[in-house]
GROMACS .gro file of C-alpha atoms in nm:
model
  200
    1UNK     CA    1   9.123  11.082  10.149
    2UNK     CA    2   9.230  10.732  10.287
    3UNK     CA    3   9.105  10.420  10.140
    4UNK     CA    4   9.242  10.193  10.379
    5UNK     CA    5   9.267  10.215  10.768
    6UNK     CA    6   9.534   9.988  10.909
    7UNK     CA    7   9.530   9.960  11.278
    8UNK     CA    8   9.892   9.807  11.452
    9UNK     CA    9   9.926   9.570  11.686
   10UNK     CA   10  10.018   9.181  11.746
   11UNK     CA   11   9.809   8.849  11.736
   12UNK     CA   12   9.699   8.602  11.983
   13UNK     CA   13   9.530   8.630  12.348
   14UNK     CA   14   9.897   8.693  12.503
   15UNK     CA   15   9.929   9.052  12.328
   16UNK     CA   16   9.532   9.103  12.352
   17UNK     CA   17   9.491   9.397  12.607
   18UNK     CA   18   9.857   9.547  12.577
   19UNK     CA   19   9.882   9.877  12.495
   20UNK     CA   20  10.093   9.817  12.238
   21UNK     CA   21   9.788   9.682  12.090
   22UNK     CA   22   9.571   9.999  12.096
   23UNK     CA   23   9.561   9.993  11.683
   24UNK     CA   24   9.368   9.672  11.686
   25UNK     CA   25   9.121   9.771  11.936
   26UNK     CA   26   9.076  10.076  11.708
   27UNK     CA   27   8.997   9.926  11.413
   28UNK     CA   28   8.725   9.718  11.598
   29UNK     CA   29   8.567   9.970  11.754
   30UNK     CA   30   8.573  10.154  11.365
   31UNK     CA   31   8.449   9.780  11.253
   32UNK     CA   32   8.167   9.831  11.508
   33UNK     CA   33   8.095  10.184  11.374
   34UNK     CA   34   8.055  10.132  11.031
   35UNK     CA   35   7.919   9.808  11.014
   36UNK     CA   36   8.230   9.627  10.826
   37UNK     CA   37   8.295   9.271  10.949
   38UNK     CA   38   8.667   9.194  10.967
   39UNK     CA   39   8.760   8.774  10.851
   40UNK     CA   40   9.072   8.702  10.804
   41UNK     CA   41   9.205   8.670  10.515
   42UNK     CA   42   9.584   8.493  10.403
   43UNK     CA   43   9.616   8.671  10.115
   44UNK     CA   44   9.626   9.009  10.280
   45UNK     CA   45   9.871   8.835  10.614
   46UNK     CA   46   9.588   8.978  10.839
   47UNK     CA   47   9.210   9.010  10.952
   48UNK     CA   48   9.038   9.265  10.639
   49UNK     CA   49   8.690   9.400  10.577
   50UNK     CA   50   8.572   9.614  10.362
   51UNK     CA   51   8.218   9.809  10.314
   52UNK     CA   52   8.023  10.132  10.211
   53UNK     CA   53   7.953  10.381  10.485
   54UNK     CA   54   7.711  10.680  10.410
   55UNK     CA   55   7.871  10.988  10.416
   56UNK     CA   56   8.232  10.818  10.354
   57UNK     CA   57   8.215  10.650  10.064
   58UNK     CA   58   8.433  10.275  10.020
   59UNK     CA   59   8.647  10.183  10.330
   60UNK     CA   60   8.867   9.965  10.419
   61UNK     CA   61   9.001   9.818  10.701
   62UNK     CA   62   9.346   9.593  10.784
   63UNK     CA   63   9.472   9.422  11.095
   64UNK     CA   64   9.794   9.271  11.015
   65UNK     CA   65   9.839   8.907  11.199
   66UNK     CA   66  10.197   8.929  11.088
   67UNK     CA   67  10.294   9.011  11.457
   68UNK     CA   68  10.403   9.410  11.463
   69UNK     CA   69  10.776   9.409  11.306
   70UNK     CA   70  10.623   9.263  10.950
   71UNK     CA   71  10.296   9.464  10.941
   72UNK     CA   72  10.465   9.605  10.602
   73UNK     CA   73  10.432   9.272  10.433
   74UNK     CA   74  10.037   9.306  10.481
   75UNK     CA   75   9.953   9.654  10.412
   76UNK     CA   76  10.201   9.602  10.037
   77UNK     CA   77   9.962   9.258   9.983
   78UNK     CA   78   9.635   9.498  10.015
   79UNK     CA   79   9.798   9.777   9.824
   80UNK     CA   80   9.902   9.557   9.552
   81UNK     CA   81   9.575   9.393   9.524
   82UNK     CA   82   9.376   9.672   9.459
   83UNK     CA   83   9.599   9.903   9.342
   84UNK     CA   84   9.605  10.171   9.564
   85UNK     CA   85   9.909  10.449   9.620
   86UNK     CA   86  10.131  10.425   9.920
   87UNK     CA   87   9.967  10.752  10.068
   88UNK     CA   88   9.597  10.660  10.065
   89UNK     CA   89   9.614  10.473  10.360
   90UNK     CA   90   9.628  10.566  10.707
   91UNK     CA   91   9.759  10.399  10.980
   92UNK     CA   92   9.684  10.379  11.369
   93UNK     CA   93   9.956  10.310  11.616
   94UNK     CA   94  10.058  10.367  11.966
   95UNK     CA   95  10.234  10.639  12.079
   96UNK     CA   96  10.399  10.534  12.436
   97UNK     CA   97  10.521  10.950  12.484
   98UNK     CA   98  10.209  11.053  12.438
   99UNK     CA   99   9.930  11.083  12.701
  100UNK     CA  100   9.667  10.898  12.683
  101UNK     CA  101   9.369  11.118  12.609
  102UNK     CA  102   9.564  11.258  12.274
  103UNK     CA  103   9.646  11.163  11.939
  104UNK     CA  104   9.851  11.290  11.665
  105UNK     CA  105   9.785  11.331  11.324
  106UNK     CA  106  10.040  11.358  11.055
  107UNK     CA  107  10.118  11.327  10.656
  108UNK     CA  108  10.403  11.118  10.743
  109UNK     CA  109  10.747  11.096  10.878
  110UNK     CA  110  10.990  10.890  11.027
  111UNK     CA  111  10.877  10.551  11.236
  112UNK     CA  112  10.980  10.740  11.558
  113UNK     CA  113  11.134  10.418  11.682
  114UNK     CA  114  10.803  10.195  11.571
  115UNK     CA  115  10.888   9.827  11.500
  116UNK     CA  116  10.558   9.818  11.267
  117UNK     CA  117  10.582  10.132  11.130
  118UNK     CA  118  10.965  10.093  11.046
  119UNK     CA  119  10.837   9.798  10.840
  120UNK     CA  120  10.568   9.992  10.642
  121UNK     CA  121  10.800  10.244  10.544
  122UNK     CA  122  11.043   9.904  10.420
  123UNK     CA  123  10.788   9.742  10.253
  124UNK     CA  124  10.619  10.104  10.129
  125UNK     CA  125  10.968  10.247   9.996
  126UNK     CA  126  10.854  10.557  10.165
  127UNK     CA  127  10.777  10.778  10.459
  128UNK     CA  128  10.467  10.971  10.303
  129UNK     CA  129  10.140  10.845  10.419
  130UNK     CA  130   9.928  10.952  10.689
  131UNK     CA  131   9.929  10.788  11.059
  132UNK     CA  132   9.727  10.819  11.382
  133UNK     CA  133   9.963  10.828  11.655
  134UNK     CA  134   9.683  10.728  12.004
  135UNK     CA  135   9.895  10.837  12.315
  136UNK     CA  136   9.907  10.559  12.555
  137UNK     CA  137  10.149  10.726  12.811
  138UNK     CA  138   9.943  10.744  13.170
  139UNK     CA  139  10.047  10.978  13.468
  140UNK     CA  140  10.303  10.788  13.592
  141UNK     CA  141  10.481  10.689  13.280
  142UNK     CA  142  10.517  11.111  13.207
  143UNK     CA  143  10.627  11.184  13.538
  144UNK     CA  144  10.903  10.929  13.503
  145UNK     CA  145  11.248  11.100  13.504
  146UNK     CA  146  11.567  11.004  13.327
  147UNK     CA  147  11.586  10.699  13.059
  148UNK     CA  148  11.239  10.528  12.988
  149UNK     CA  149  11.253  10.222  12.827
  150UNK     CA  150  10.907  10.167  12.626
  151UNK     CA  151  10.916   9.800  12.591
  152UNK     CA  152  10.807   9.675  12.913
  153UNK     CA  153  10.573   9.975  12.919
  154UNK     CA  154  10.365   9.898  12.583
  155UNK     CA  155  10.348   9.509  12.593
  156UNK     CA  156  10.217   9.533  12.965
  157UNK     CA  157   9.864   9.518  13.029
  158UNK     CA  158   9.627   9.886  13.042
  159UNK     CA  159   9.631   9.948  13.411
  160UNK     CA  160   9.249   9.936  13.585
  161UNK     CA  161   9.299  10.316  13.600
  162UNK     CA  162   9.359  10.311  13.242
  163UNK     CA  163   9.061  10.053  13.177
  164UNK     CA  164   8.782  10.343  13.284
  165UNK     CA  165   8.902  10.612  13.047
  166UNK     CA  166   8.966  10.347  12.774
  167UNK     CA  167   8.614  10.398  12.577
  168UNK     CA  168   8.654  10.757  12.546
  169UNK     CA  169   8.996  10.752  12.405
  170UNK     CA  170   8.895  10.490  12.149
  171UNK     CA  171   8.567  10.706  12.065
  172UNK     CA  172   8.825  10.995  12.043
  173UNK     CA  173   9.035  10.796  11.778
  174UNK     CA  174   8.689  10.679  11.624
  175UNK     CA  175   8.616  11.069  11.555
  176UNK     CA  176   8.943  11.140  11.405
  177UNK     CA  177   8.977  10.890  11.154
  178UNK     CA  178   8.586  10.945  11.063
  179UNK     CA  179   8.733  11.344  11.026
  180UNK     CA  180   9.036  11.237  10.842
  181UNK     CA  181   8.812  10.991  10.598
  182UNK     CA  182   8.550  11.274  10.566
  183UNK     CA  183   8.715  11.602  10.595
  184UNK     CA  184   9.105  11.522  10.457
  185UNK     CA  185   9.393  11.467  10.684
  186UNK     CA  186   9.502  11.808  10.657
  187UNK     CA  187   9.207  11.934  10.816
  188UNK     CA  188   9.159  11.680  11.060
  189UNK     CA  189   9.521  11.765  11.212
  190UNK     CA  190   9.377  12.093  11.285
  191UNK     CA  191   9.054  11.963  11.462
  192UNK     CA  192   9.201  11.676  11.640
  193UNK     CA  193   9.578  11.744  11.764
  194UNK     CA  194   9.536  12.013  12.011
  195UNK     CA  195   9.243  11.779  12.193
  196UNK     CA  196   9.254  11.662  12.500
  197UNK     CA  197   9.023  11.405  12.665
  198UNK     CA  198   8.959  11.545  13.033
  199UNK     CA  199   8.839  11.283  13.276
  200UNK     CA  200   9.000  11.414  13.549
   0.00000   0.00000   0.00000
């Protein structure tokens, strides 16, 4: 079961409400949940909280502030500090090929091109830990044909479209990493990665 819940994203008001940043708003709305204020804390390279929630047992919960490419060098601190294995933590991150409305669970794998994940995996010495992959791709972004270059498209701004169905997907990501806490990852996948948020 995961210990610690590391959500991805970058620091400071100018990478706020990107979509890049979907990890972050994650792990606040989990904050919000379970009652865990988040401080930050320069041991650990990021904003951490930890707390006891009833039915789950001891959580934690990371936001590196390490900006996204060195998000490895604050998940290691926490690991190190109390100990913990490489694959009881799971991570939340943004999945620009995946609509939004979806997420992916998974045991691990490569960093599928993922600045912050590739540094996990550095810093970890290993691909084998659970992740949360929240599909931020909107209509227009699948419908796109030929090359698509994801940069622009995950440091802009959620479109106001985007905005209105933002609360359910987070609540969606909320349930899954509650499942994945509660039930085991393995079961979780099965509950979680064939659903699909309909709002339209």
């Amino acid at each position: 079961m995961p210990q610690l819940i590391v959500g991805l994203g970058n620091p400071g008001d100018k990478y706020a409400q990107t979509r890049h940043n979907i990890g972050f708003r994650v792990i606040d709305a989990l904050a919000q949940a379970w009652h865990i204020p988040l401080a930050q804390h320069s041991k650990f390279h990021g904003l951490f909280g930890e707390g006891i929630t009833p039915g789950l047992g001891k959580i934690r919960l990371l936001k590196p502030t390490t900006y996204m490419n060195q998000s490895g060098q604050s998940v290691r601190a926490v690991l190190d500090w109390y100990k913990l294995p490489l694959n009881s933590i799971l991570v939340i991150y943004d999945d620009a090929d995946l609509a939004l409305g979806r997420v992916r669970i998974r045991l691990g794998g490569s960093s599928g091109g993922h600045n912050g994940m590739r540094s996990i995996i550095s810093h970890g010495g290993s691909e084998q830990f659970p992740r949360l992959r929240v599909g931020i791709a909107n209509e227009f972004r699948l419908n796109q044909k030929g090359p698509r270059d994801a940069v622009p498209y995950v440091l802009a701004n959620f479109s106001s479209e985007d905005l209105k169905v933002l609360p359910d997907v987070l609540d969606l990501a909320v349930a899954a990493v509650t499942a994945c806490v509660r039930e085991g990852v393995e079961q979780s996948m099965n509950l979680y990665n064939g659903r699909v948020l309909q709002w339209r």
